Amino acid sequence: MSGDKPSLSYKARRRWSLVLLLIGLPAYIVAVVTIVNWLDRPPIWLELLVYVVLGVLWALPFKFVFRGVGKEDPDQNQN
């Protein structure tokens, strides 16, 4: 057996990326805004920094899902 992880098919990656963008991202945004609102109002530069860092941080675990989704299906037969 090889040590390779089983990868998602192109269609599965497209579906999961759609789920993440339409359901996961809005839920994450609501959670982050709620948590930041619980804190006392920090200086605007610190608040902006928190939103920028958390805005990038959410996508890092899902990088493999989004990779290559905007390109043509590599599994599709070329006639």
GROMACS .gro file of N, CA, C and O in nm:
model
  316
    1MET      N    1   0.083  -0.118   0.000
    1MET     CA    2   0.000   0.000   0.000
    1MET      C    3   0.087   0.124   0.000
    1MET      O    4   0.186   0.131   0.069
    2SER      N    5   0.048   0.220  -0.077
    2SER     CA    6   0.124   0.344  -0.080
    2SER      C    7   0.076   0.435   0.032
    2SER      O    8  -0.034   0.421   0.084
    3GLY      N    9   0.157   0.533   0.068
    3GLY     CA   10   0.124   0.626   0.175
    3GLY      C   11   0.043   0.745   0.128
    3GLY      O   12   0.023   0.838   0.203
    4ASP      N   13  -0.004   0.741   0.003
    4ASP     CA   14  -0.080   0.855  -0.050
    4ASP      C   15  -0.219   0.858   0.012
    4ASP      O   16  -0.283   0.755   0.032
    5LYS      N   17  -0.263   0.979   0.041
    5LYS     CA   18  -0.399   0.997   0.091
    5LYS      C   19  -0.495   0.990  -0.028
    5LYS      O   20  -0.463   1.036  -0.136
    6PRO      N   21  -0.612   0.933  -0.007
    6PRO     CA   22  -0.708   0.933  -0.117
    6PRO      C   23  -0.756   1.075  -0.142
    6PRO      O   24  -0.792   1.147  -0.049
    7SER      N   25  -0.752   1.118  -0.266
    7SER     CA   26  -0.791   1.254  -0.298
    7SER      C   27  -0.935   1.258  -0.348
    7SER      O   28  -0.987   1.158  -0.396
    8LEU      N   29  -0.995   1.373  -0.333
    8LEU     CA   30  -1.132   1.392  -0.380
    8LEU      C   31  -1.133   1.407  -0.532
    8LEU      O   32  -1.040   1.463  -0.589
    9SER      N   33  -1.237   1.360  -0.594
    9SER     CA   34  -1.250   1.378  -0.737
    9SER      C   35  -1.277   1.525  -0.766
    9SER      O   36  -1.312   1.603  -0.677
   10TYR      N   37  -1.265   1.561  -0.891
   10TYR     CA   38  -1.289   1.700  -0.932
   10TYR      C   39  -1.432   1.742  -0.899
   10TYR      O   40  -1.455   1.849  -0.844
   11LYS      N   41  -1.530   1.656  -0.929
   11LYS     CA   42  -1.670   1.689  -0.902
   11LYS      C   43  -1.696   1.702  -0.753
   11LYS      O   44  -1.770   1.789  -0.708
   12ALA      N   45  -1.635   1.616  -0.673
   12ALA     CA   46  -1.652   1.623  -0.528
   12ALA      C   47  -1.590   1.752  -0.473
   12ALA      O   48  -1.649   1.817  -0.386
   13ARG      N   49  -1.473   1.789  -0.524
   13ARG     CA   50  -1.410   1.915  -0.481
   13ARG      C   51  -1.497   2.034  -0.517
   13ARG      O   52  -1.509   2.128  -0.440
   14ARG      N   53  -1.558   2.033  -0.636
   14ARG     CA   54  -1.647   2.143  -0.677
   14ARG      C   55  -1.768   2.151  -0.584
   14ARG      O   56  -1.808   2.259  -0.543
   15ARG      N   57  -1.826   2.038  -0.553
   15ARG     CA   58  -1.943   2.037  -0.464
   15ARG      C   59  -1.906   2.086  -0.324
   15ARG      O   60  -1.977   2.167  -0.266
   16TRP      N   61  -1.796   2.036  -0.269
   16TRP     CA   62  -1.755   2.077  -0.136
   16TRP      C   63  -1.716   2.225  -0.132
   16TRP      O   64  -1.744   2.294  -0.034
   17SER      N   65  -1.654   2.274  -0.238
   17SER     CA   66  -1.619   2.417  -0.239
   17SER      C   67  -1.745   2.502  -0.241
   17SER      O   68  -1.751   2.606  -0.175
   18LEU      N   69  -1.847   2.458  -0.312
   18LEU     CA   70  -1.975   2.530  -0.314
   18LEU      C   71  -2.041   2.529  -0.176
   18LEU      O   72  -2.090   2.632  -0.129
   19VAL      N   73  -2.040   2.414  -0.110
   19VAL     CA   74  -2.096   2.405   0.025
   19VAL      C   75  -2.019   2.496   0.120
   19VAL      O   76  -2.079   2.568   0.202
   20LEU      N   77  -1.887   2.493   0.111
   20LEU     CA   78  -1.805   2.577   0.199
   20LEU      C   79  -1.831   2.725   0.176
   20LEU      O   80  -1.837   2.803   0.271
   21LEU      N   81  -1.844   2.766   0.051
   21LEU     CA   82  -1.864   2.907   0.021
   21LEU      C   83  -2.006   2.955   0.052
   21LEU      O   84  -2.025   3.070   0.093
   22LEU      N   85  -2.106   2.870   0.033
   22LEU     CA   86  -2.244   2.913   0.052
   22LEU      C   87  -2.296   2.892   0.195
   22LEU      O   88  -2.385   2.964   0.240
   23ILE      N   89  -2.241   2.795   0.266
   23ILE     CA   90  -2.287   2.767   0.402
   23ILE      C   91  -2.178   2.795   0.505
   23ILE      O   92  -2.201   2.864   0.604
   24GLY      N   93  -2.060   2.742   0.482
   24GLY     CA   94  -1.952   2.753   0.579
   24GLY      C   95  -1.900   2.894   0.599
   24GLY      O   96  -1.881   2.938   0.713
   25LEU      N   97  -1.877   2.964   0.491
   25LEU     CA   98  -1.822   3.099   0.501
   25LEU      C   99  -1.918   3.196   0.571
   25LEU      O  100  -1.876   3.267   0.662
   26PRO      N  101  -2.047   3.200   0.534
   26PRO     CA  102  -2.137   3.289   0.608
   26PRO      C  103  -2.148   3.252   0.756
   26PRO      O  104  -2.154   3.341   0.842
   27ALA      N  105  -2.149   3.124   0.788
   27ALA     CA  106  -2.153   3.082   0.929
   27ALA      C  107  -2.027   3.126   1.002
   27ALA      O  108  -2.034   3.172   1.117
   28TYR      N  109  -1.912   3.115   0.936
   28TYR     CA  110  -1.786   3.158   0.995
   28TYR      C  111  -1.786   3.310   1.017
   28TYR      O  112  -1.741   3.357   1.121
   29ILE      N  113  -1.837   3.384   0.921
   29ILE     CA  114  -1.843   3.530   0.934
   29ILE      C  115  -1.930   3.570   1.052
   29ILE      O  116  -1.892   3.656   1.133
   30VAL      N  117  -2.046   3.507   1.065
   30VAL     CA  118  -2.135   3.538   1.178
   30VAL      C  119  -2.067   3.504   1.310
   30VAL      O  120  -2.073   3.582   1.406
   31ALA      N  121  -1.999   3.392   1.317
   31ALA     CA  122  -1.929   3.352   1.440
   31ALA      C  123  -1.818   3.451   1.475
   31ALA      O  124  -1.806   3.492   1.592
   32VAL      N  125  -1.739   3.491   1.378
   32VAL     CA  126  -1.628   3.584   1.404
   32VAL      C  127  -1.680   3.721   1.447
   32VAL      O  128  -1.630   3.779   1.544
   33VAL      N  129  -1.781   3.772   1.379
   33VAL     CA  130  -1.837   3.902   1.415
   33VAL      C  131  -1.898   3.896   1.555
   33VAL      O  132  -1.882   3.990   1.634
   34THR      N  133  -1.964   3.787   1.589
   34THR     CA  134  -2.022   3.772   1.722
   34THR      C  135  -1.914   3.771   1.829
   34THR      O  136  -1.926   3.839   1.931
   35ILE      N  137  -1.808   3.697   1.805
   35ILE     CA  138  -1.698   3.690   1.903
   35ILE      C  139  -1.630   3.825   1.918
   35ILE      O  140  -1.600   3.869   2.029
   36VAL      N  141  -1.605   3.894   1.808
   36VAL     CA  142  -1.539   4.026   1.815
   36VAL      C  143  -1.630   4.126   1.885
   36VAL      O  144  -1.583   4.212   1.960
   37ASN      N  145  -1.762   4.115   1.867
   37ASN     CA  146  -1.855   4.206   1.934
   37ASN      C  147  -1.862   4.182   2.084
   37ASN      O  148  -1.897   4.273   2.160
   38TRP      N  149  -1.834   4.060   2.129
   38TRP     CA  150  -1.832   4.031   2.272
   38TRP      C  151  -1.717   4.103   2.340
   38TRP      O  152  -1.726   4.135   2.459
   39LEU      N  153  -1.610   4.126   2.268
   39LEU     CA  154  -1.493   4.196   2.324
   39LEU      C  155  -1.524   4.345   2.331
   39LEU      O  156  -1.607   4.397   2.257
   40ASP      N  157  -1.455   4.413   2.420
   40ASP     CA  158  -1.466   4.559   2.418
   40ASP      C  159  -1.411   4.609   2.286
   40ASP      O  160  -1.324   4.548   2.226
   41ARG      N  161  -1.461   4.721   2.241
   41ARG     CA  162  -1.420   4.774   2.109
   41ARG      C  163  -1.271   4.805   2.108
   41ARG      O  164  -1.225   4.899   2.173
   42PRO      N  165  -1.193   4.724   2.031
   42PRO     CA  166  -1.049   4.750   2.022
   42PRO      C  167  -1.025   4.867   1.925
   42PRO      O  168  -1.116   4.911   1.855
   43PRO      N  169  -0.903   4.918   1.921
   43PRO     CA  170  -0.872   5.021   1.822
   43PRO      C  171  -0.902   4.969   1.681
   43PRO      O  172  -0.894   4.849   1.655
   44ILE      N  173  -0.937   5.059   1.592
   44ILE     CA  174  -0.980   5.020   1.457
   44ILE      C  175  -0.873   4.942   1.382
   44ILE      O  176  -0.904   4.847   1.311
   45TRP      N  177  -0.746   4.978   1.401
   45TRP     CA  178  -0.640   4.906   1.332
   45TRP      C  179  -0.630   4.763   1.382
   45TRP      O  180  -0.604   4.671   1.304
   46LEU      N  181  -0.652   4.741   1.512
   46LEU     CA  182  -0.646   4.606   1.567
   46LEU      C  183  -0.767   4.524   1.521
   46LEU      O  184  -0.754   4.405   1.487
   47GLU      N  185  -0.882   4.588   1.517
   47GLU     CA  186  -1.002   4.519   1.469
   47GLU      C  187  -0.986   4.479   1.322
   47GLU      O  188  -1.021   4.367   1.283
   48LEU      N  189  -0.932   4.568   1.242
   48LEU     CA  190  -0.907   4.537   1.101
   48LEU      C  191  -0.808   4.423   1.088
   48LEU      O  192  -0.828   4.331   1.007
   49LEU      N  193  -0.703   4.425   1.168
   49LEU     CA  194  -0.603   4.318   1.165
   49LEU      C  195  -0.666   4.184   1.201
   49LEU      O  196  -0.639   4.082   1.136
   50VAL      N  197  -0.752   4.182   1.303
   50VAL     CA  198  -0.819   4.059   1.343
   50VAL      C  199  -0.905   4.006   1.229
   50VAL      O  200  -0.901   3.886   1.197
   51TYR      N  201  -0.982   4.093   1.165
   51TYR     CA  202  -1.068   4.049   1.055
   51TYR      C  203  -0.986   4.000   0.935
   51TYR      O  204  -1.024   3.901   0.871
   52VAL      N  205  -0.876   4.065   0.905
   52VAL     CA  206  -0.792   4.021   0.792
   52VAL      C  207  -0.729   3.885   0.821
   52VAL      O  208  -0.732   3.795   0.736
   53VAL      N  209  -0.674   3.869   0.941
   53VAL     CA  210  -0.611   3.742   0.976
   53VAL      C  211  -0.713   3.629   0.977
   53VAL      O  212  -0.691   3.523   0.919
   54LEU      N  213  -0.828   3.652   1.040
   54LEU     CA  214  -0.930   3.547   1.044
   54LEU      C  215  -0.993   3.524   0.907
   54LEU      O  216  -1.038   3.414   0.878
   55GLY      N  217  -0.994   3.625   0.822
   55GLY     CA  218  -1.046   3.610   0.687
   55GLY      C  219  -0.960   3.519   0.601
   55GLY      O  220  -1.009   3.450   0.512
   56VAL      N  221  -0.831   3.518   0.626
   56VAL     CA  222  -0.741   3.429   0.553
   56VAL      C  223  -0.734   3.293   0.621
   56VAL      O  224  -0.728   3.189   0.555
   57LEU      N  225  -0.740   3.293   0.752
   57LEU     CA  226  -0.723   3.171   0.830
   57LEU      C  227  -0.830   3.065   0.802
   57LEU      O  228  -0.801   2.946   0.804
   58TRP      N  229  -0.952   3.106   0.772
   58TRP     CA  230  -1.059   3.008   0.751
   58TRP      C  231  -1.034   2.920   0.630
   58TRP      O  232  -1.075   2.804   0.628
   59ALA      N  233  -0.966   2.972   0.530
   59ALA     CA  234  -0.948   2.897   0.405
   59ALA      C  235  -0.830   2.801   0.409
   59ALA      O  236  -0.827   2.707   0.328
   60LEU      N  237  -0.738   2.819   0.499
   60LEU     CA  238  -0.618   2.735   0.499
   60LEU      C  239  -0.647   2.585   0.515
   60LEU      O  240  -0.590   2.504   0.443
   61PRO      N  241  -0.737   2.544   0.605
   61PRO     CA  242  -0.763   2.400   0.614
   61PRO      C  243  -0.832   2.343   0.490
   61PRO      O  244  -0.829   2.222   0.468
   62PHE      N  245  -0.894   2.428   0.410
   62PHE     CA  246  -0.969   2.382   0.293
   62PHE      C  247  -0.897   2.408   0.162
   62PHE      O  248  -0.957   2.398   0.055
   63LYS      N  249  -0.770   2.438   0.169
   63LYS     CA  250  -0.694   2.471   0.050
   63LYS      C  251  -0.699   2.359  -0.054
   63LYS      O  252  -0.712   2.384  -0.173
   64PHE      N  253  -0.694   2.235  -0.009
   64PHE     CA  254  -0.696   2.121  -0.101
   64PHE      C  255  -0.830   2.111  -0.174
   64PHE      O  256  -0.836   2.060  -0.286
   65VAL      N  257  -0.938   2.159  -0.113
   65VAL     CA  258  -1.069   2.154  -0.177
   65VAL      C  259  -1.077   2.255  -0.291
   65VAL      O  260  -1.129   2.226  -0.398
   66PHE      N  261  -1.022   2.374  -0.269
   66PHE     CA  262  -1.033   2.482  -0.367
   66PHE      C  263  -0.931   2.472  -0.480
   66PHE      O  264  -0.947   2.535  -0.584
   67ARG      N  265  -0.826   2.395  -0.461
   67ARG     CA  266  -0.718   2.387  -0.560
   67ARG      C  267  -0.768   2.328  -0.692
   67ARG      O  268  -0.817   2.217  -0.696
   68GLY      N  269  -0.759   2.405  -0.798
   68GLY     CA  270  -0.792   2.359  -0.932
   68GLY      C  271  -0.940   2.356  -0.966
   68GLY      O  272  -0.977   2.309  -1.072
   69VAL      N  273  -1.026   2.408  -0.878
   69VAL     CA  274  -1.170   2.402  -0.903
   69VAL      C  275  -1.211   2.493  -1.017
   69VAL      O  276  -1.303   2.462  -1.092
   70GLY      N  277  -1.143   2.602  -1.038
   70GLY     CA  278  -1.179   2.695  -1.144
   70GLY      C  279  -1.134   2.652  -1.283
   70GLY      O  280  -1.169   2.715  -1.381
   71LYS      N  281  -1.059   2.546  -1.291
   71LYS     CA  282  -1.010   2.497  -1.419
   71LYS      C  283  -1.106   2.393  -1.475
   71LYS      O  284  -1.197   2.347  -1.408
   72GLU      N  285  -1.080   2.353  -1.598
   72GLU     CA  286  -1.163   2.249  -1.661
   72GLU      C  287  -1.141   2.116  -1.590
   72GLU      O  288  -1.036   2.091  -1.532
   73ASP      N  289  -1.241   2.028  -1.598
   73ASP     CA  290  -1.236   1.897  -1.537
   73ASP      C  291  -1.123   1.814  -1.598
   73ASP      O  292  -1.127   1.783  -1.717
   74PRO      N  293  -1.023   1.778  -1.521
   74PRO     CA  294  -0.912   1.699  -1.578
   74PRO      C  295  -0.952   1.555  -1.606
   74PRO      O  296  -0.887   1.487  -1.684
   75ASP      N  297  -1.062   1.507  -1.545
   75ASP     CA  298  -1.107   1.370  -1.567
   75ASP      C  299  -1.196   1.357  -1.689
   75ASP      O  300  -1.225   1.245  -1.731
   76GLN      N  301  -1.238   1.468  -1.745
   76GLN     CA  302  -1.330   1.466  -1.858
   76GLN      C  303  -1.256   1.415  -1.982
   76GLN      O  304  -1.143   1.453  -2.009
   77ASN      N  305  -1.322   1.329  -2.056
   77ASN     CA  306  -1.262   1.275  -2.181
   77ASN      C  307  -1.253   1.389  -2.283
   77ASN      O  308  -1.350   1.458  -2.307
   78GLN      N  309  -1.138   1.402  -2.342
   78GLN     CA  310  -1.121   1.505  -2.446
   78GLN      C  311  -1.140   1.439  -2.581
   78GLN      O  312  -1.067   1.349  -2.618
   79ASN      N  313  -1.242   1.484  -2.653
   79ASN     CA  314  -1.272   1.428  -2.786
   79ASN      C  315  -1.223   1.519  -2.894
   79ASN      O  316  -1.226   1.633  -2.890
   0.00000   0.00000   0.00000
